[in-house]
Every structure is written in C-alpha cells, then in structure tokens.
C-alpha cells in the first residue's frame, strides 16, 4: 500500500482526492502555492468533509432496501451488501479522525514531497503552469516517487520529458464527487513503465476507486469519448428540429433505464463547455451545416444566460 | 378516445401492441394472414398476457419503497405514486377480462378493419410485403381510418402514396416489452395531416405510452439516432485497444448512473445487428481504418457464436 500521498493543488478535485486518500488510511500532504491558496482551499476541504459524512449518514436509510445497491456512495461504502448502521458509524468516526490527523498542508514543495510514494498533480489545465511545477518537482521529488496528473484534457506524453521521469509519469483522472462517481481513469503514455501503471491501478483500488486502465493515450479518456458523440447526436436531433429536448431525454431514459437524458447531462456539464466542444467540429463555421446550426442555437441560449443547472436554467428550468 | 384498434400482424410487437390496446380499454382486432399465422400468434399472446400480469403482481412488492418509482412498469401502472395493492388487483382483474372479451382475431381483412379508428401495421420489415398489404387495405379501409406503421427501419414517405391516404398515414414505433419501455415514437412525413399527427399522439397517451413526437423523418427515430453513435464510440475504444469492454461499461455506469454500459447494450441488441450497422460505415472495407477494425473484430466474435445474450455469450458470458 502507498503510505504517503501528496496532492499538488487545492481545487475542487485536488481537495476531494486528498480527502479520499485520508479516508482510506493514507497520509496526505497538500502543497499549495501561497497563503491565499490556503484561504481558498480550507473552506473547500470543510465543505467536502461535510458532504462525505452527510453521504455516510444518509446511506443508513438505504440499509435493507432491496433496490438500494446502486444508491450507496461506493467510494465511502465499497461493500454495500454487508453494511450495517454500526459499520457506517465506525466509518464516520474513522473519517473524522483521519481528516483531523492524516492531512497536512504546506507551502514548501520539498517538504510536501519528501516522503511521497505518489504525487498527484491537480492544478488547472494550463500547460505552462504544469510544466513549471514539473520542473520544480524534478528538483525535489525522491527517485522512487510516482507522478500522476489529474488532467482531463491534456495528454501525459506532452509533459513526460518535463517531469524528468517519463517512466514514472502517467494520468490518473478522477471525477467530481469522487466518493460517489468513483472511477479512476488511469492512462499511460508510450514511456510509462508497465509496473508503475499496475501500481497506480492498485493504488486506485486502495482509494476505493474502480480503476479504468487506458492502454493508449486517448483524448477525453473513456467517459468523454462516449459522452461527446452521444451528446452531439442529441444536439443534432434538436438543431435539425427532429424532436424536442425533453422528448429526446424521455426516449433515452425509458429506452435504456438511465436516470438522465442527454439534455439533462448537458445542463449539468454546462452549455459553455458543450459549446466549446461543438465549435471545434470541422463544419462548425460553415453556414447551412448541422454543426453550424448547433453552435448558433447553443450560443443563443448562452447569450440569454441559459447555461445550465448552475444558472438555474439551461434546457430545463431549476429552482 | 379511439374505440376500435386493428393490428395487422401477430409478431412480437404486434401482439404486444394489441394487448396494451385491450388493457387500456380498446376493442382490438388482429388481422393475420393464415391459419398457420394464428397458430404462431396464439402462444405469443398467452406468453405476453402472462408477462403483463406477472409484472403487475411483482409490482406489489414495490409499493411503499421510496426508491421504487423507476421500477414500476409504467405502461401497466402509469401513476405509481398513488398505487395500492387493491388498485393493482383491480388492474389484474380488468386485464384478464379485457384480454378475454376485447380481442378478436380474423383472417378476413375487410372484416378486420371495417370499424377501425386506427390500423397499426406491424408486419415484417419487407417493403414489398408492406406495399402489398397497403394496396389491399386501400380497398377495404373506411375513409376515416388512420393508418400507422410500426416500422423501425423504413421511413413512412416511402409508402405514403401506396396507402392511398398519405395525410392519414404515419409511423408509430413501439419498443419491445411495451408495458415497461413505454415510448411511442410518432413520426410524420411531409404529407401527414397535422390533426392526424396530434390524434395519434393522443392515442399513444390512451395506451399509457409516452408519446415522442418526431417532426421530420429521421432514420432510426430518436432512440437509435442516439444509440448508434454512442455504441459506435464504445466499439472504437475497444477496437483501437484503448480500454477493455467491461471497463468501458463500468466507466459509463458509474459516471452517468445508467444501469447498463454500451457493451451490455450490444449484447442485448445482438452482435449481428451491430455488425450490420458497422458494415455500412463508409470506411468499413478500407484496411487499416478503425471502422474496418471494428467490423473484423465483431465478425470474429460472431463466427465464434458470441452473438450476445441470446447465445449465452457476447462481450459477457450469461448463464
């Protein structure tokens, strides 16, 4: 088992990764850039600690319900079949204690990584920033340490040389609400050592994640490689006027049993993100094409402020 | 409300449509081609009657379960929020009675349609056969009668003229296990009368279906227009060796909460069907392309007999 886990960055995913690390018994160190980063990260940590403990509390109501298997937060309760109220109470107790005792925050990069078995870089998706931090890490990270990036849009080969340890560098991509959407997409690049790849797959299991090994570099990893064409097909039906978004969603939900249809997912992802993807289509700027019609209609909605669930309105209206 | 519903054909979907028609209070007449068709249709009718009543019985166990809403067969129990054991028992009683009293089978086409408010053609997907039956119907169907095709692969405009009533002709496409997957995709063609389109939308509601109005002809309707690119994206990840089918499925299920991933769906649809769709891709026959690799890999599995859930093995092994 990995003992020391260092998380570089205290954003939404970084904090969640660190908390899951501590919850599952690891010693976690956050490296943050400045005092003001600490000021921004602390409230996030408190918020996600509370969400995790609230999820555990709520899960008690699921015990004994024959339909509940799918509803447990698997990152927190990996074995719902054998769960009891007493076990959940013990997990809550453990969570509180580990959040208290097994998490450190430091501004000193050398200090942050000096005992690290694995470092997870969870900075913003800015290649220049990533390269800069990799250069700094190269100077202070022990030779044994594995370095992972949580990037969701950049490929690891782009940075492999900059890390100075291409064979110990790869992607490990987590999803928001890690305690519930507990996949870890683990993607190697051509120079990643096979043993390192396997070690990170095991580490994902230690974190109560379901490891998703990705054997070749793939933009969008697995989830977005499926989501993008699926959401795009739905947007086509809408843009061409074949059917209404709500009806398209109903068809998908009834036909496949899924809890959300494509337009409900678009509202969660946010219309700006979907628009940015649509704009990259080859024909997006060619008048009279479907991709062009899609970008125009999305833009209209964005300009009206209908950008999704966070705005209270997207394809649906939210309270 | 439509009173007399005639179903042309006694296949899997035809029988289910007729049974739902009777269950929801309509007078249903099946037209079958021959005595031997009757011999094939009767056991199907008995089988689906039993499945519907079993579903009603099983639903009693869901009552009071706060997680059960998604599990009720909505075609049979459209309002699960207010359901009781007594109401389900009454529905079972009604079902038995209506299956007995409100269904007729005839070999006489004129007799079958003489009082029909709506005729649903649910023959096999053979354009020549469809044209032939439309020609025969033209001679005997009352002027007021609406004619729908349950075709899932052919577009209504192809047959509109042959029906002699293009303005009263359109598609109404049901899904297998109509009592649970209760969408009715209702697609008009350019000459379909708007009032007729709306009447059929209402009729779908009378059948406890969720109507999905489709305003322009679209091959694949809504569901397959989403499924095909989604399943194709999954096949690409597999064929290129990005990730394993089971892991691709896990990613989708955890990421979106869906009960099935793409390869589980492919196993249900059947690999032959998926192969036939893949073969139609422009590059399917060009060596070295991804579509070509997909068709090759699918063909290998089909040749080994791994054609899906019905064969006991596809991407997964079934008992």
PDB file of N, CA and C in Angstrom, chain A residues 39-103:
ATOM      1  N   UNK A  39      -6.245  29.929   1.993  1.00  0.00           N
ATOM      2  CA  UNK A  39      -7.531  30.552   2.325  1.00  0.00           C
ATOM      3  C   UNK A  39      -8.660  30.066   1.430  1.00  0.00           C
ATOM      4  N   UNK A  40      -8.347  29.742   0.193  1.00  0.00           N
ATOM      5  CA  UNK A  40      -9.389  29.251  -0.712  1.00  0.00           C
ATOM      6  C   UNK A  40      -9.640  27.748  -0.535  1.00  0.00           C
ATOM      7  N   UNK A  41      -8.587  27.032  -0.148  1.00  0.00           N
ATOM      8  CA  UNK A  41      -8.710  25.577  -0.065  1.00  0.00           C
ATOM      9  C   UNK A  41      -9.395  25.129   1.230  1.00  0.00           C
ATOM     10  N   UNK A  42      -9.132  25.813   2.330  1.00  0.00           N
ATOM     11  CA  UNK A  42      -9.703  25.391   3.609  1.00  0.00           C
ATOM     12  C   UNK A  42     -11.229  25.236   3.569  1.00  0.00           C
ATOM     13  N   UNK A  43     -11.957  26.248   3.064  1.00  0.00           N
ATOM     14  CA  UNK A  43     -13.429  26.083   3.040  1.00  0.00           C
ATOM     15  C   UNK A  43     -13.873  24.931   2.143  1.00  0.00           C
ATOM     16  N   UNK A  44     -13.125  24.679   1.050  1.00  0.00           N
ATOM     17  CA  UNK A  44     -13.459  23.531   0.192  1.00  0.00           C
ATOM     18  C   UNK A  44     -13.290  22.235   0.967  1.00  0.00           C
ATOM     19  N   UNK A  45     -12.182  22.140   1.673  1.00  0.00           N
ATOM     20  CA  UNK A  45     -11.956  20.926   2.467  1.00  0.00           C
ATOM     21  C   UNK A  45     -13.106  20.701   3.448  1.00  0.00           C
ATOM     22  N   UNK A  46     -13.494  21.772   4.138  1.00  0.00           N
ATOM     23  CA  UNK A  46     -14.568  21.628   5.134  1.00  0.00           C
ATOM     24  C   UNK A  46     -15.876  21.224   4.457  1.00  0.00           C
ATOM     25  N   UNK A  47     -16.140  21.830   3.301  1.00  0.00           N
ATOM     26  CA  UNK A  47     -17.370  21.534   2.576  1.00  0.00           C
ATOM     27  C   UNK A  47     -17.425  20.064   2.149  1.00  0.00           C
ATOM     28  N   UNK A  48     -16.311  19.572   1.588  1.00  0.00           N
ATOM     29  CA  UNK A  48     -16.332  18.184   1.103  1.00  0.00           C
ATOM     30  C   UNK A  48     -16.289  17.179   2.249  1.00  0.00           C
ATOM     31  N   UNK A  49     -15.601  17.524   3.349  1.00  0.00           N
ATOM     32  CA  UNK A  49     -15.653  16.649   4.536  1.00  0.00           C
ATOM     33  C   UNK A  49     -17.100  16.456   4.958  1.00  0.00           C
ATOM     34  N   UNK A  50     -17.812  17.579   5.025  1.00  0.00           N
ATOM     35  CA  UNK A  50     -19.217  17.526   5.447  1.00  0.00           C
ATOM     36  C   UNK A  50     -20.042  16.709   4.452  1.00  0.00           C
ATOM     37  N   UNK A  51     -19.816  16.931   3.159  1.00  0.00           N
ATOM     38  CA  UNK A  51     -20.591  16.180   2.157  1.00  0.00           C
ATOM     39  C   UNK A  51     -20.348  14.678   2.293  1.00  0.00           C
ATOM     40  N   UNK A  52     -19.104  14.301   2.546  1.00  0.00           N
ATOM     41  CA  UNK A  52     -18.796  12.886   2.670  1.00  0.00           C
ATOM     42  C   UNK A  52     -19.468  12.284   3.904  1.00  0.00           C
ATOM     43  N   UNK A  53     -19.392  13.017   5.002  1.00  0.00           N
ATOM     44  CA  UNK A  53     -20.010  12.489   6.232  1.00  0.00           C
ATOM     45  C   UNK A  53     -21.536  12.477   6.107  1.00  0.00           C
ATOM     46  N   UNK A  54     -22.087  13.508   5.473  1.00  0.00           N
ATOM     47  CA  UNK A  54     -23.540  13.515   5.233  1.00  0.00           C
ATOM     48  C   UNK A  54     -23.960  12.325   4.357  1.00  0.00           C
ATOM     49  N   UNK A  55     -23.147  12.025   3.360  1.00  0.00           N
ATOM     50  CA  UNK A  55     -23.455  10.872   2.486  1.00  0.00           C
ATOM     51  C   UNK A  55     -23.464   9.589   3.303  1.00  0.00           C
ATOM     52  N   UNK A  56     -22.508   9.458   4.205  1.00  0.00           N
ATOM     53  CA  UNK A  56     -22.464   8.265   5.057  1.00  0.00           C
ATOM     54  C   UNK A  56     -23.731   8.197   5.920  1.00  0.00           C
ATOM     55  N   UNK A  57     -24.068   9.317   6.526  1.00  0.00           N
ATOM     56  CA  UNK A  57     -25.278   9.358   7.376  1.00  0.00           C
ATOM     57  C   UNK A  57     -26.518   8.953   6.574  1.00  0.00           C
ATOM     58  N   UNK A  58     -26.669   9.556   5.399  1.00  0.00           N
ATOM     59  CA  UNK A  58     -27.848   9.284   4.571  1.00  0.00           C
ATOM     60  C   UNK A  58     -27.930   7.822   4.150  1.00  0.00           C
ATOM     61  N   UNK A  59     -26.766   7.215   3.978  1.00  0.00           N
ATOM     62  CA  UNK A  59     -26.740   5.832   3.498  1.00  0.00           C
ATOM     63  C   UNK A  59     -27.383   4.867   4.492  1.00  0.00           C
ATOM     64  N   UNK A  60     -27.456   5.269   5.741  1.00  0.00           N
ATOM     65  CA  UNK A  60     -28.096   4.386   6.738  1.00  0.00           C
ATOM     66  C   UNK A  60     -29.520   4.051   6.330  1.00  0.00           C
ATOM     67  N   UNK A  61     -30.188   5.028   5.715  1.00  0.00           N
ATOM     68  CA  UNK A  61     -31.592   4.809   5.314  1.00  0.00           C
ATOM     69  C   UNK A  61     -31.727   3.793   4.189  1.00  0.00           C
ATOM     70  N   UNK A  62     -30.620   3.502   3.518  1.00  0.00           N
ATOM     71  CA  UNK A  62     -30.686   2.567   2.393  1.00  0.00           C
ATOM     72  C   UNK A  62     -30.562   1.112   2.854  1.00  0.00           C
ATOM     73  N   UNK A  63     -30.066   0.950   4.072  1.00  0.00           N
ATOM     74  CA  UNK A  63     -29.797  -0.421   4.539  1.00  0.00           C
ATOM     75  C   UNK A  63     -31.095  -1.228   4.554  1.00  0.00           C
ATOM     76  N   UNK A  64     -31.030  -2.410   3.996  1.00  0.00           N
ATOM     77  CA  UNK A  64     -32.200  -3.292   3.994  1.00  0.00           C
ATOM     78  C   UNK A  64     -33.143  -3.065   2.822  1.00  0.00           C
ATOM     79  N   UNK A  65     -32.930  -1.991   2.077  1.00  0.00           N
ATOM     80  CA  UNK A  65     -33.795  -1.761   0.909  1.00  0.00           C
ATOM     81  C   UNK A  65     -33.261  -2.576  -0.275  1.00  0.00           C
ATOM     82  N   UNK A  66     -34.088  -3.493  -0.795  1.00  0.00           N
ATOM     83  CA  UNK A  66     -33.587  -4.377  -1.858  1.00  0.00           C
ATOM     84  C   UNK A  66     -33.238  -3.640  -3.153  1.00  0.00           C
ATOM     85  N   UNK A  67     -33.699  -2.417  -3.311  1.00  0.00           N
ATOM     86  CA  UNK A  67     -33.402  -1.668  -4.541  1.00  0.00           C
ATOM     87  C   UNK A  67     -32.224  -0.710  -4.368  1.00  0.00           C
ATOM     88  N   UNK A  68     -31.567  -0.743  -3.199  1.00  0.00           N
ATOM     89  CA  UNK A  68     -30.651   0.348  -2.857  1.00  0.00           C
ATOM     90  C   UNK A  68     -29.234   0.200  -3.394  1.00  0.00           C
ATOM     91  N   UNK A  69     -28.874  -0.988  -3.888  1.00  0.00           N
ATOM     92  CA  UNK A  69     -27.456  -1.232  -4.221  1.00  0.00           C
ATOM     93  C   UNK A  69     -26.821  -0.090  -5.014  1.00  0.00           C
ATOM     94  N   UNK A  70     -27.555   0.425  -6.001  1.00  0.00           N
ATOM     95  CA  UNK A  70     -26.978   1.442  -6.879  1.00  0.00           C
ATOM     96  C   UNK A  70     -26.828   2.803  -6.201  1.00  0.00           C
ATOM     97  N   UNK A  71     -27.447   2.979  -5.052  1.00  0.00           N
ATOM     98  CA  UNK A  71     -27.508   4.319  -4.458  1.00  0.00           C
ATOM     99  C   UNK A  71     -26.437   4.605  -3.407  1.00  0.00           C
ATOM    100  N   UNK A  72     -25.729   3.568  -2.973  1.00  0.00           N
ATOM    101  CA  UNK A  72     -24.678   3.809  -1.986  1.00  0.00           C
ATOM    102  C   UNK A  72     -23.503   4.550  -2.627  1.00  0.00           C
ATOM    103  N   UNK A  73     -22.866   5.451  -1.878  1.00  0.00           N
ATOM    104  CA  UNK A  73     -21.646   6.094  -2.391  1.00  0.00           C
ATOM    105  C   UNK A  73     -20.498   5.094  -2.253  1.00  0.00           C
ATOM    106  N   UNK A  74     -20.135   4.474  -3.386  1.00  0.00           N
ATOM    107  CA  UNK A  74     -19.219   3.327  -3.331  1.00  0.00           C
ATOM    108  C   UNK A  74     -17.806   3.692  -2.876  1.00  0.00           C
ATOM    109  N   UNK A  75     -17.424   4.949  -3.045  1.00  0.00           N
ATOM    110  CA  UNK A  75     -16.109   5.358  -2.554  1.00  0.00           C
ATOM    111  C   UNK A  75     -16.043   5.319  -1.037  1.00  0.00           C
ATOM    112  N   UNK A  76     -17.183   5.565  -0.400  1.00  0.00           N
ATOM    113  CA  UNK A  76     -17.235   5.577   1.063  1.00  0.00           C
ATOM    114  C   UNK A  76     -17.652   4.223   1.617  1.00  0.00           C
ATOM    115  N   UNK A  77     -18.500   3.522   0.871  1.00  0.00           N
ATOM    116  CA  UNK A  77     -19.031   2.220   1.308  1.00  0.00           C
ATOM    117  C   UNK A  77     -18.825   1.248   0.144  1.00  0.00           C
ATOM    118  N   UNK A  78     -17.617   0.696   0.040  1.00  0.00           N
ATOM    119  CA  UNK A  78     -17.344  -0.127  -1.152  1.00  0.00           C
ATOM    120  C   UNK A  78     -18.093  -1.456  -1.160  1.00  0.00           C
ATOM    121  N   UNK A  79     -18.593  -1.910  -0.026  1.00  0.00           N
ATOM    122  CA  UNK A  79     -19.246  -3.214   0.037  1.00  0.00           C
ATOM    123  C   UNK A  79     -20.641  -3.090   0.652  1.00  0.00           C
ATOM    124  N   UNK A  80     -21.590  -2.486  -0.088  1.00  0.00           N
ATOM    125  CA  UNK A  80     -22.912  -2.206   0.489  1.00  0.00           C
ATOM    126  C   UNK A  80     -23.684  -3.463   0.891  1.00  0.00           C
ATOM    127  N   UNK A  81     -23.319  -4.606   0.281  1.00  0.00           N
ATOM    128  CA  UNK A  81     -24.091  -5.820   0.582  1.00  0.00           C
ATOM    129  C   UNK A  81     -24.001  -6.187   2.064  1.00  0.00           C
ATOM    130  N   UNK A  82     -22.864  -5.873   2.676  1.00  0.00           N
ATOM    131  CA  UNK A  82     -22.665  -6.289   4.070  1.00  0.00           C
ATOM    132  C   UNK A  82     -22.650  -5.127   5.048  1.00  0.00           C
ATOM    133  N   UNK A  83     -23.268  -4.032   4.664  1.00  0.00           N
ATOM    134  CA  UNK A  83     -23.176  -2.841   5.506  1.00  0.00           C
ATOM    135  C   UNK A  83     -24.202  -2.896   6.654  1.00  0.00           C
ATOM    136  N   UNK A  84     -23.846  -2.269   7.760  1.00  0.00           N
ATOM    137  CA  UNK A  84     -24.752  -2.143   8.906  1.00  0.00           C
ATOM    138  C   UNK A  84     -24.642  -0.712   9.433  1.00  0.00           C
ATOM    139  N   UNK A  85     -25.589  -0.324  10.251  1.00  0.00           N
ATOM    140  CA  UNK A  85     -25.525   1.009  10.854  1.00  0.00           C
ATOM    141  C   UNK A  85     -24.253   1.135  11.690  1.00  0.00           C
ATOM    142  N   UNK A  86     -23.913   0.080  12.394  1.00  0.00           N
ATOM    143  CA  UNK A  86     -22.710   0.136  13.251  1.00  0.00           C
ATOM    144  C   UNK A  86     -21.450   0.357  12.405  1.00  0.00           C
ATOM    145  N   UNK A  87     -21.394  -0.305  11.255  1.00  0.00           N
ATOM    146  CA  UNK A  87     -20.218  -0.124  10.390  1.00  0.00           C
ATOM    147  C   UNK A  87     -20.158   1.294   9.838  1.00  0.00           C
ATOM    148  N   UNK A  88     -21.314   1.844   9.483  1.00  0.00           N
ATOM    149  CA  UNK A  88     -21.319   3.223   8.983  1.00  0.00           C
ATOM    150  C   UNK A  88     -20.887   4.183  10.079  1.00  0.00           C
ATOM    151  N   UNK A  89     -21.381   3.956  11.294  1.00  0.00           N
ATOM    152  CA  UNK A  89     -20.963   4.822  12.406  1.00  0.00           C
ATOM    153  C   UNK A  89     -19.454   4.742  12.621  1.00  0.00           C
ATOM    154  N   UNK A  90     -18.923   3.545  12.485  1.00  0.00           N
ATOM    155  CA  UNK A  90     -17.466   3.384  12.629  1.00  0.00           C
ATOM    156  C   UNK A  90     -16.733   4.133  11.516  1.00  0.00           C
ATOM    157  N   UNK A  91     -17.287   4.079  10.300  1.00  0.00           N
ATOM    158  CA  UNK A  91     -16.660   4.794   9.177  1.00  0.00           C
ATOM    159  C   UNK A  91     -16.693   6.300   9.391  1.00  0.00           C
ATOM    160  N   UNK A  92     -17.787   6.783   9.940  1.00  0.00           N
ATOM    161  CA  UNK A  92     -17.882   8.225  10.212  1.00  0.00           C
ATOM    162  C   UNK A  92     -16.836   8.628  11.245  1.00  0.00           C
ATOM    163  N   UNK A  93     -16.713   7.800  12.244  1.00  0.00           N
ATOM    164  CA  UNK A  93     -15.723   8.064  13.297  1.00  0.00           C
ATOM    165  C   UNK A  93     -14.312   8.085  12.687  1.00  0.00           C
ATOM    166  N   UNK A  94     -14.011   7.081  11.897  1.00  0.00           N
ATOM    167  CA  UNK A  94     -12.705   6.989  11.228  1.00  0.00           C
ATOM    168  C   UNK A  94     -12.470   8.208  10.337  1.00  0.00           C
ATOM    169  N   UNK A  95     -13.493   8.569   9.572  1.00  0.00           N
ATOM    170  CA  UNK A  95     -13.373   9.723   8.672  1.00  0.00           C
ATOM    171  C   UNK A  95     -13.004  10.966   9.469  1.00  0.00           C
ATOM    172  N   UNK A  96     -13.735  11.234  10.539  1.00  0.00           N
ATOM    173  CA  UNK A  96     -13.472  12.446  11.340  1.00  0.00           C
ATOM    174  C   UNK A  96     -12.040  12.458  11.860  1.00  0.00           C
ATOM    175  N   UNK A  97     -11.621  11.274  12.346  1.00  0.00           N
ATOM    176  CA  UNK A  97     -10.289  11.178  12.932  1.00  0.00           C
ATOM    177  C   UNK A  97      -9.204  11.368  11.861  1.00  0.00           C
ATOM    178  N   UNK A  98      -9.365  10.706  10.757  1.00  0.00           N
ATOM    179  CA  UNK A  98      -8.334  10.798   9.708  1.00  0.00           C
ATOM    180  C   UNK A  98      -8.297  12.167   9.060  1.00  0.00           C
ATOM    181  N   UNK A  99      -9.461  12.783   8.879  1.00  0.00           N
ATOM    182  CA  UNK A  99      -9.482  14.146   8.329  1.00  0.00           C
ATOM    183  C   UNK A  99      -8.682  15.074   9.254  1.00  0.00           C
ATOM    184  N   UNK A 100      -8.753  14.778  10.523  1.00  0.00           N
ATOM    185  CA  UNK A 100      -8.070  15.592  11.523  1.00  0.00           C
ATOM    186  C   UNK A 100      -6.565  15.310  11.550  1.00  0.00           C
ATOM    187  N   UNK A 101      -6.225  14.017  11.538  1.00  0.00           N
ATOM    188  CA  UNK A 101      -4.848  13.624  11.862  1.00  0.00           C
ATOM    189  C   UNK A 101      -3.982  13.320  10.651  1.00  0.00           C
ATOM    190  N   UNK A 102      -4.574  12.987   9.529  1.00  0.00           N
ATOM    191  CA  UNK A 102      -3.764  12.485   8.431  1.00  0.00           C
ATOM    192  C   UNK A 102      -3.667  13.426   7.241  1.00  0.00           C
ATOM    193  N   UNK A 103      -4.024  14.689   7.482  1.00  0.00           N
ATOM    194  CA  UNK A 103      -3.927  15.675   6.397  1.00  0.00           C
ATOM    195  C   UNK A 103      -3.060  16.842   6.844  1.00  0.00           C
TER     196      UNK A 103
END
